PDB file of C-alpha atoms in Angstrom:
ATOM      1  CA  MET A   1      97.545 124.997 129.190  1.00  0.00           C
ATOM      2  CA  THR A   2      98.517 121.595 127.810  1.00  0.00           C
ATOM      3  CA  PHE A   3     102.045 120.234 127.994  1.00  0.00           C
ATOM      4  CA  GLU A   4     102.374 120.634 124.198  1.00  0.00           C
ATOM      5  CA  GLN A   5     101.343 124.291 124.365  1.00  0.00           C
ATOM      6  CA  GLN A   6     103.843 124.929 127.136  1.00  0.00           C
ATOM      7  CA  LEU A   7     106.545 123.412 124.943  1.00  0.00           C
ATOM      8  CA  ILE A   8     105.598 125.686 122.057  1.00  0.00           C
ATOM      9  CA  ASP A   9     105.766 128.672 124.413  1.00  0.00           C
ATOM     10  CA  CYS A  10     109.337 127.744 125.373  1.00  0.00           C
ATOM     11  CA  ARG A  11     110.509 127.269 121.796  1.00  0.00           C
ATOM     12  CA  GLN A  12     111.658 130.852 121.167  1.00  0.00           C
ATOM     13  CA  TYR A  13     113.684 130.877 124.360  1.00  0.00           C
ATOM     14  CA  LEU A  14     115.281 127.541 123.476  1.00  0.00           C
ATOM     15  CA  LEU A  15     116.117 128.814 119.996  1.00  0.00           C
ATOM     16  CA  ARG A  16     117.836 131.892 121.397  1.00  0.00           C
ATOM     17  CA  PHE A  17     119.861 129.678 123.722  1.00  0.00           C
ATOM     18  CA  ALA A  18     120.798 127.256 120.913  1.00  0.00           C
ATOM     19  CA  ARG A  19     121.726 130.039 118.472  1.00  0.00           C
ATOM     20  CA  LEU A  20     123.999 131.667 121.009  1.00  0.00           C
ATOM     21  CA  GLN A  21     125.727 128.346 121.598  1.00  0.00           C
ATOM     22  CA  LEU A  22     125.884 127.016 118.056  1.00  0.00           C
ATOM     23  CA  ARG A  23     126.197 130.176 115.902  1.00  0.00           C
ATOM     24  CA  ASN A  24     124.351 128.392 113.139  1.00  0.00           C
ATOM     25  CA  ASP A  25     120.604 128.746 112.608  1.00  0.00           C
ATOM     26  CA  THR A  26     120.135 125.329 111.000  1.00  0.00           C
ATOM     27  CA  TRP A  27     122.021 123.495 113.735  1.00  0.00           C
ATOM     28  CA  ALA A  28     120.096 125.471 116.349  1.00  0.00           C
ATOM     29  CA  GLU A  29     116.697 124.675 114.783  1.00  0.00           C
ATOM     30  CA  ASP A  30     117.619 120.988 114.664  1.00  0.00           C
ATOM     31  CA  ALA A  31     118.811 120.926 118.272  1.00  0.00           C
ATOM     32  CA  VAL A  32     115.609 122.600 119.488  1.00  0.00           C
ATOM     33  CA  SER A  33     113.408 120.291 117.399  1.00  0.00           C
ATOM     34  CA  GLU A  34     115.178 117.260 118.835  1.00  0.00           C
ATOM     35  CA  THR A  35     114.745 118.686 122.326  1.00  0.00           C
ATOM     36  CA  VAL A  36     111.004 119.168 121.834  1.00  0.00           C
ATOM     37  CA  LEU A  37     110.679 115.676 120.348  1.00  0.00           C
ATOM     38  CA  ALA A  38     112.543 114.178 123.307  1.00  0.00           C
ATOM     39  CA  ALA A  39     110.259 116.064 125.704  1.00  0.00           C
ATOM     40  CA  LEU A  40     107.128 114.922 123.862  1.00  0.00           C
ATOM     41  CA  ALA A  41     108.351 111.328 123.876  1.00  0.00           C
ATOM     42  CA  LYS A  42     108.791 111.274 127.652  1.00  0.00           C
ATOM     43  CA  PRO A  43     106.537 113.853 129.306  1.00  0.00           C
ATOM     44  CA  GLN A  44     106.426 111.660 132.421  1.00  0.00           C
ATOM     45  CA  ALA A  45     110.150 112.346 132.907  1.00  0.00           C
ATOM     46  CA  PHE A  46     109.299 115.988 133.616  1.00  0.00           C
ATOM     47  CA  ALA A  47     106.524 115.345 136.143  1.00  0.00           C
ATOM     48  CA  ASN A  48     106.584 118.973 137.351  1.00  0.00           C
ATOM     49  CA  ARG A  49     109.669 118.378 139.448  1.00  0.00           C
ATOM     50  CA  SER A  50     111.320 121.605 138.223  1.00  0.00           C
ATOM     51  CA  GLN A  51     110.540 124.562 136.005  1.00  0.00           C
ATOM     52  CA  LEU A  52     109.668 123.259 132.544  1.00  0.00           C
ATOM     53  CA  LYS A  53     112.167 125.619 130.936  1.00  0.00           C
ATOM     54  CA  THR A  54     114.982 124.503 133.223  1.00  0.00           C
ATOM     55  CA  TRP A  55     114.212 120.875 132.388  1.00  0.00           C
ATOM     56  CA  LEU A  56     114.156 121.637 128.651  1.00  0.00           C
ATOM     57  CA  VAL A  57     117.464 123.522 128.813  1.00  0.00           C
ATOM     58  CA  GLY A  58     118.955 120.459 130.485  1.00  0.00           C
ATOM     59  CA  ILE A  59     117.885 118.354 127.483  1.00  0.00           C
ATOM     60  CA  LEU A  60     118.966 121.034 125.019  1.00  0.00           C
ATOM     61  CA  LYS A  61     122.489 121.193 126.461  1.00  0.00           C
ATOM     62  CA  HIS A  62     122.956 117.546 125.521  1.00  0.00           C
ATOM     63  CA  LYS A  63     121.557 118.190 122.042  1.00  0.00           C
ATOM     64  CA  VAL A  64     123.915 121.148 121.600  1.00  0.00           C
ATOM     65  CA  ILE A  65     126.899 119.007 122.554  1.00  0.00           C
ATOM     66  CA  ASP A  66     125.675 116.318 120.141  1.00  0.00           C
ATOM     67  CA  ALA A  67     125.480 118.936 117.374  1.00  0.00           C
ATOM     68  CA  LEU A  68     128.967 120.259 118.123  1.00  0.00           C
ATOM     69  CA  ARG A  69     130.301 116.716 118.148  1.00  0.00           C
ATOM     70  CA  HIS A  70     128.523 115.943 114.881  1.00  0.00           C
ATOM     71  CA  HIS A  71     129.942 119.077 113.217  1.00  0.00           C
ATOM     72  CA  ARG A  72     133.321 118.890 114.925  1.00  0.00           C
ATOM     73  CA  ARG A  73     135.258 119.051 111.648  1.00  0.00           C
ATOM     74  CA  GLU A  74     133.565 122.307 110.727  1.00  0.00           C
ATOM     75  CA  VAL A  75     133.963 123.687 114.238  1.00  0.00           C
ATOM     76  CA  SER A  76     137.657 122.952 114.670  1.00  0.00           C
ATOM     77  CA  GLY A  77     138.447 123.526 110.984  1.00  0.00           C
ATOM     78  CA  LEU A  78     137.417 127.159 111.262  1.00  0.00           C
ATOM     79  CA  LEU A  79     139.822 127.887 114.090  1.00  0.00           C
ATOM     80  CA  THR A  80     142.633 128.992 111.844  1.00  0.00           C
ATOM     81  CA  THR A  81     140.589 130.921 109.303  1.00  0.00           C
ATOM     82  CA  GLU A  82     138.165 133.055 111.259  1.00  0.00           C
ATOM     83  CA  ASP A  83     140.553 134.891 113.557  1.00  0.00           C
ATOM     84  CA  ASP A  84     143.097 137.551 112.721  1.00  0.00           C
ATOM     85  CA  ASN A  85     145.668 135.977 115.051  1.00  0.00           C
ATOM     86  CA  THR A  86     146.350 139.142 117.001  1.00  0.00           C
ATOM     87  CA  ASP A  87     146.558 138.651 120.739  1.00  0.00           C
ATOM     88  CA  PRO A  88     143.865 140.810 122.385  1.00  0.00           C
ATOM     89  CA  LEU A  89     146.304 141.199 125.275  1.00  0.00           C
ATOM     90  CA  ASP A  90     148.082 143.683 123.006  1.00  0.00           C
ATOM     91  CA  TYR A  91     145.043 145.979 123.230  1.00  0.00           C
ATOM     92  CA  LEU A  92     145.904 146.647 126.861  1.00  0.00           C
ATOM     93  CA  SER A  93     148.536 149.320 127.219  1.00  0.00           C
ATOM     94  CA  PHE A  94     151.902 147.858 128.163  1.00  0.00           C
ATOM     95  CA  LYS A  95     155.274 149.572 128.111  1.00  0.00           C
ATOM     96  CA  THR A  96     158.083 148.025 126.073  1.00  0.00           C
ATOM     97  CA  ASP A  97     159.360 146.268 129.204  1.00  0.00           C
ATOM     98  CA  GLY A  98     156.031 144.418 129.519  1.00  0.00           C
ATOM     99  CA  HIS A  99     154.685 146.370 132.495  1.00  0.00           C
ATOM    100  CA  PHE A 100     151.379 148.227 132.532  1.00  0.00           C
ATOM    101  CA  ALA A 101     151.679 151.718 131.065  1.00  0.00           C
ATOM    102  CA  GLN A 102     148.386 152.581 132.741  1.00  0.00           C
ATOM    103  CA  VAL A 103     146.652 150.954 135.682  1.00  0.00           C
ATOM    104  CA  PRO A 104     143.572 149.094 134.332  1.00  0.00           C
ATOM    105  CA  ALA A 105     140.319 150.957 134.952  1.00  0.00           C
ATOM    106  CA  ASP A 106     138.639 150.486 138.303  1.00  0.00           C
ATOM    107  CA  TRP A 107     135.268 148.855 137.613  1.00  0.00           C
ATOM    108  CA  GLY A 108     134.142 149.760 141.113  1.00  0.00           C
ATOM    109  CA  ASN A 109     131.864 147.381 142.960  1.00  0.00           C
ATOM    110  CA  PRO A 110     129.546 146.256 140.194  1.00  0.00           C
ATOM    111  CA  GLU A 111     127.586 143.594 142.124  1.00  0.00           C
ATOM    112  CA  GLN A 112     124.321 145.518 141.801  1.00  0.00           C
ATOM    113  CA  GLN A 113     124.631 146.573 138.185  1.00  0.00           C
ATOM    114  CA  ILE A 114     125.751 143.202 136.837  1.00  0.00           C
ATOM    115  CA  SER A 115     122.476 141.617 137.840  1.00  0.00           C
ATOM    116  CA  SER A 116     120.335 143.970 135.781  1.00  0.00           C
ATOM    117  CA  ARG A 117     118.563 143.001 132.590  1.00  0.00           C
ATOM    118  CA  GLN A 118     120.351 145.757 130.640  1.00  0.00           C
ATOM    119  CA  PHE A 119     123.704 144.347 131.673  1.00  0.00           C
ATOM    120  CA  PHE A 120     122.799 140.867 130.433  1.00  0.00           C
ATOM    121  CA  GLU A 121     121.670 142.351 127.118  1.00  0.00           C
ATOM    122  CA  VAL A 122     125.099 143.967 126.706  1.00  0.00           C
ATOM    123  CA  LEU A 123     126.794 140.719 127.738  1.00  0.00           C
ATOM    124  CA  ASP A 124     124.694 138.792 125.222  1.00  0.00           C
ATOM    125  CA  ALA A 125     125.669 141.219 122.463  1.00  0.00           C
ATOM    126  CA  CYS A 126     129.358 140.985 123.429  1.00  0.00           C
ATOM    127  CA  ALA A 127     129.253 137.171 123.398  1.00  0.00           C
ATOM    128  CA  ASN A 128     127.584 137.282 119.992  1.00  0.00           C
ATOM    129  CA  LYS A 129     130.403 139.456 118.644  1.00  0.00           C
ATOM    130  CA  LEU A 130     133.024 136.786 119.308  1.00  0.00           C
ATOM    131  CA  PRO A 131     134.217 134.903 116.213  1.00  0.00           C
ATOM    132  CA  PRO A 132     131.858 131.893 115.841  1.00  0.00           C
ATOM    133  CA  THR A 133     134.185 129.071 116.845  1.00  0.00           C
ATOM    134  CA  GLN A 134     135.743 131.074 119.648  1.00  0.00           C
ATOM    135  CA  GLY A 135     132.243 131.870 120.896  1.00  0.00           C
ATOM    136  CA  ARG A 136     131.211 128.226 120.821  1.00  0.00           C
ATOM    137  CA  LEU A 137     134.274 127.106 122.759  1.00  0.00           C
ATOM    138  CA  PHE A 138     133.881 129.894 125.297  1.00  0.00           C
ATOM    139  CA  LEU A 139     130.224 129.069 125.890  1.00  0.00           C
ATOM    140  CA  MET A 140     130.925 125.343 126.167  1.00  0.00           C
ATOM    141  CA  ARG A 141     133.348 126.257 128.922  1.00  0.00           C
ATOM    142  CA  GLU A 142     131.318 128.935 130.687  1.00  0.00           C
ATOM    143  CA  TRP A 143     127.690 128.140 129.965  1.00  0.00           C
ATOM    144  CA  MET A 144     127.711 124.404 129.759  1.00  0.00           C
ATOM    145  CA  GLU A 145     130.480 124.285 132.345  1.00  0.00           C
ATOM    146  CA  LEU A 146     132.431 121.599 130.513  1.00  0.00           C
ATOM    147  CA  SER A 147     136.016 121.149 131.618  1.00  0.00           C
ATOM    148  CA  SER A 148     138.820 121.985 129.199  1.00  0.00           C
ATOM    149  CA  ASP A 149     139.578 118.260 128.927  1.00  0.00           C
ATOM    150  CA  GLU A 150     135.973 117.468 128.030  1.00  0.00           C
ATOM    151  CA  ILE A 151     135.896 120.142 125.322  1.00  0.00           C
ATOM    152  CA  CYS A 152     139.152 118.867 123.802  1.00  0.00           C
ATOM    153  CA  LYS A 153     137.766 115.345 123.789  1.00  0.00           C
ATOM    154  CA  GLU A 154     134.396 116.316 122.296  1.00  0.00           C
ATOM    155  CA  LEU A 155     135.897 118.404 119.506  1.00  0.00           C
ATOM    156  CA  ASP A 156     139.195 116.668 118.958  1.00  0.00           C
ATOM    157  CA  LEU A 157     141.176 119.782 119.856  1.00  0.00           C
ATOM    158  CA  THR A 158     144.634 120.016 121.353  1.00  0.00           C
ATOM    159  CA  PRO A 159     144.732 121.719 124.776  1.00  0.00           C
ATOM    160  CA  THR A 160     147.057 124.408 123.388  1.00  0.00           C
ATOM    161  CA  ASN A 161     144.598 125.210 120.626  1.00  0.00           C
ATOM    162  CA  LEU A 162     141.733 125.445 123.088  1.00  0.00           C
ATOM    163  CA  TYR A 163     143.639 127.624 125.574  1.00  0.00           C
ATOM    164  CA  VAL A 164     144.610 130.095 122.850  1.00  0.00           C
ATOM    165  CA  GLN A 165     140.970 130.459 121.795  1.00  0.00           C
ATOM    166  CA  LEU A 166     139.675 130.811 125.360  1.00  0.00           C
ATOM    167  CA  HIS A 167     142.409 133.352 126.144  1.00  0.00           C
ATOM    168  CA  ARG A 168     141.308 135.458 123.166  1.00  0.00           C
ATOM    169  CA  ALA A 169     137.608 135.071 123.922  1.00  0.00           C
ATOM    170  CA  ARG A 170     138.011 136.143 127.559  1.00  0.00           C
ATOM    171  CA  LEU A 171     140.068 139.191 126.639  1.00  0.00           C
ATOM    172  CA  ARG A 172     137.691 140.203 123.848  1.00  0.00           C
ATOM    173  CA  LEU A 173     134.730 139.911 126.178  1.00  0.00           C
ATOM    174  CA  ARG A 174     136.557 141.918 128.851  1.00  0.00           C
ATOM    175  CA  GLU A 175     137.290 144.667 126.357  1.00  0.00           C
ATOM    176  CA  CYS A 176     133.730 144.692 125.001  1.00  0.00           C
ATOM    177  CA  LEU A 177     132.226 144.942 128.498  1.00  0.00           C
ATOM    178  CA  GLU A 178     134.662 147.673 129.455  1.00  0.00           C
ATOM    179  CA  LEU A 179     133.774 149.730 126.380  1.00  0.00           C
ATOM    180  CA  ASN A 180     130.038 149.099 126.407  1.00  0.00           C
ATOM    181  CA  TRP A 181     129.219 148.876 130.084  1.00  0.00           C
ATOM    182  CA  PHE A 182     131.826 149.711 132.688  1.00  0.00           C
ATOM    183  CA  ALA A 183     133.088 152.892 130.997  1.00  0.00           C
ATOM    184  CA  ASN A 184     129.492 154.135 130.660  1.00  0.00           C
ATOM    185  CA  ALA A 185     128.609 153.131 134.207  1.00  0.00           C
ATOM    186  CA  LYS A 186     131.530 155.166 135.530  1.00  0.00           C
ATOM    187  CA  ALA A 187     130.589 158.191 133.453  1.00  0.00           C
ATOM    188  CA  THR A 188     127.035 158.330 134.824  1.00  0.00           C
TER     189      THR A 188
ATOM    190  CA  MET B   1     163.110 142.672 144.968  1.00  0.00           C
ATOM    191  CA  PRO B   2     162.802 142.758 141.162  1.00  0.00           C
ATOM    192  CA  LEU B   3     159.587 141.311 139.735  1.00  0.00           C
ATOM    193  CA  ARG B   4     160.199 137.975 138.086  1.00  0.00           C
ATOM    194  CA  HIS B   5     157.299 138.257 135.659  1.00  0.00           C
ATOM    195  CA  THR B   6     156.239 141.201 133.539  1.00  0.00           C
ATOM    196  CA  CYS B   7     152.686 142.538 133.883  1.00  0.00           C
ATOM    197  CA  LYS B   8     151.887 141.134 130.455  1.00  0.00           C
ATOM    198  CA  GLU B   9     152.931 137.653 131.575  1.00  0.00           C
ATOM    199  CA  VAL B  10     150.927 137.968 134.793  1.00  0.00           C
ATOM    200  CA  ALA B  11     147.859 139.170 132.860  1.00  0.00           C
ATOM    201  CA  ALA B  12     148.140 136.084 130.628  1.00  0.00           C
ATOM    202  CA  LEU B  13     148.414 133.832 133.700  1.00  0.00           C
ATOM    203  CA  LEU B  14     145.376 135.451 135.324  1.00  0.00           C
ATOM    204  CA  ILE B  15     143.388 134.598 132.203  1.00  0.00           C
ATOM    205  CA  ALA B  16     144.876 131.103 131.871  1.00  0.00           C
ATOM    206  CA  ARG B  17     143.995 130.040 135.396  1.00  0.00           C
ATOM    207  CA  GLU B  18     140.309 130.327 134.499  1.00  0.00           C
ATOM    208  CA  ASP B  19     140.721 127.302 132.242  1.00  0.00           C
ATOM    209  CA  ARG B  20     143.601 125.226 133.549  1.00  0.00           C
ATOM    210  CA  ALA B  21     145.593 124.519 136.669  1.00  0.00           C
ATOM    211  CA  LEU B  22     148.831 126.492 136.731  1.00  0.00           C
ATOM    212  CA  PRO B  23     152.109 124.955 137.911  1.00  0.00           C
ATOM    213  CA  LEU B  24     153.167 125.894 141.432  1.00  0.00           C
ATOM    214  CA  SER B  25     156.126 127.990 140.254  1.00  0.00           C
ATOM    215  CA  GLN B  26     153.842 130.135 138.073  1.00  0.00           C
ATOM    216  CA  ARG B  27     151.279 130.530 140.853  1.00  0.00           C
ATOM    217  CA  LEU B  28     153.986 131.627 143.250  1.00  0.00           C
ATOM    218  CA  GLY B  29     155.590 134.034 140.774  1.00  0.00           C
ATOM    219  CA  MET B  30     152.184 135.523 140.030  1.00  0.00           C
ATOM    220  CA  ARG B  31     151.309 135.951 143.724  1.00  0.00           C
ATOM    221  CA  LEU B  32     154.617 137.683 144.449  1.00  0.00           C
ATOM    222  CA  HIS B  33     154.103 139.987 141.500  1.00  0.00           C
ATOM    223  CA  LEU B  34     150.511 140.813 142.491  1.00  0.00           C
ATOM    224  CA  ALA B  35     151.650 141.715 146.001  1.00  0.00           C
ATOM    225  CA  MET B  36     153.802 144.487 144.557  1.00  0.00           C
ATOM    226  CA  CYS B  37     151.969 145.692 141.463  1.00  0.00           C
ATOM    227  CA  ALA B  38     148.911 147.972 141.476  1.00  0.00           C
ATOM    228  CA  GLY B  39     148.352 147.548 137.731  1.00  0.00           C
ATOM    229  CA  CYS B  40     148.099 143.780 137.929  1.00  0.00           C
ATOM    230  CA  THR B  41     145.962 143.940 141.061  1.00  0.00           C
ATOM    231  CA  GLY B  42     143.525 146.128 139.115  1.00  0.00           C
ATOM    232  CA  PHE B  43     143.525 143.657 136.234  1.00  0.00           C
ATOM    233  CA  GLU B  44     142.984 140.744 138.628  1.00  0.00           C
ATOM    234  CA  ARG B  45     139.929 142.542 140.051  1.00  0.00           C
ATOM    235  CA  GLN B  46     138.523 142.888 136.539  1.00  0.00           C
ATOM    236  CA  ILE B  47     139.045 139.176 135.855  1.00  0.00           C
ATOM    237  CA  LEU B  48     137.366 138.253 139.146  1.00  0.00           C
ATOM    238  CA  THR B  49     134.429 140.470 138.174  1.00  0.00           C
ATOM    239  CA  MET B  50     134.247 138.655 134.833  1.00  0.00           C
ATOM    240  CA  HIS B  51     134.201 135.363 136.729  1.00  0.00           C
ATOM    241  CA  ASN B  52     131.235 136.572 138.805  1.00  0.00           C
ATOM    242  CA  VAL B  53     129.532 137.902 135.691  1.00  0.00           C
ATOM    243  CA  MET B  54     129.604 134.435 134.130  1.00  0.00           C
ATOM    244  CA  LYS B  55     128.144 132.880 137.257  1.00  0.00           C
ATOM    245  CA  GLN B  56     125.368 135.500 137.365  1.00  0.00           C
ATOM    246  CA  TRP B  57     124.668 134.977 133.663  1.00  0.00           C
ATOM    247  CA  ARG B  58     124.136 131.249 134.133  1.00  0.00           C
ATOM    248  CA  ASN B  59     121.810 131.910 137.075  1.00  0.00           C
ATOM    249  CA  TYR B  60     119.951 134.603 135.168  1.00  0.00           C
ATOM    250  CA  GLU B  61     119.309 132.402 132.164  1.00  0.00           C
ATOM    251  CA  ALA B  62     118.274 129.495 134.363  1.00  0.00           C
ATOM    252  CA  SER B  63     115.835 131.676 136.284  1.00  0.00           C
ATOM    253  CA  ASP B  64     111.752 134.451 133.663  1.00  0.00           C
TER     254      ASP B  64
END
């Protein structure tokens, strides 16, 4: 299989990755196209030193950050309009004095189950349910492993603004996984 | 000894420390609270699981 054919084979995977990160089909298509173009321009840079897909994802991460930087006004501008401003912490049951009314559910020892394909499908769906901007920020932090400072710098956000969004994203994801995975896993 | 923080405050700190360094006084208050509170210990375990989940997810996607 030629290098070009291998690139075409990876395209769907790259698109899924870019869509999850960017929450915008047009931006994702552009980022993947630029990734493929960059790979075609310098195939010698690959030189079989790693898995092709891993190498392409490395390029794509930079393209995704470029896209987020390019659209930073749209990304940070949506922060105040797309969320209902409730603190997901309120979904946990606390008494009026601020202490737990109920001990949080025991998720057991999920090491085995959280490495299954089904689990990652649920996780993917939960991440996709996050409000778009919140999802982007969360994935920049967790997937691209950017520091909070780097994210603030890239998107012109205040740390407080970022922390509020990450706080909400983490709690929403926790709740979604509890409802759609851990509660079911305990019941079976 | 009375708990200095409420569970809700400790839960917020457990989330916050994933993204930023907490001041020493908050870390200490949180540790003291966790040593005496089953509810918060359970929540901390969930957050640690989430932390591992994220690590596994990155590995999984970087793997077919």
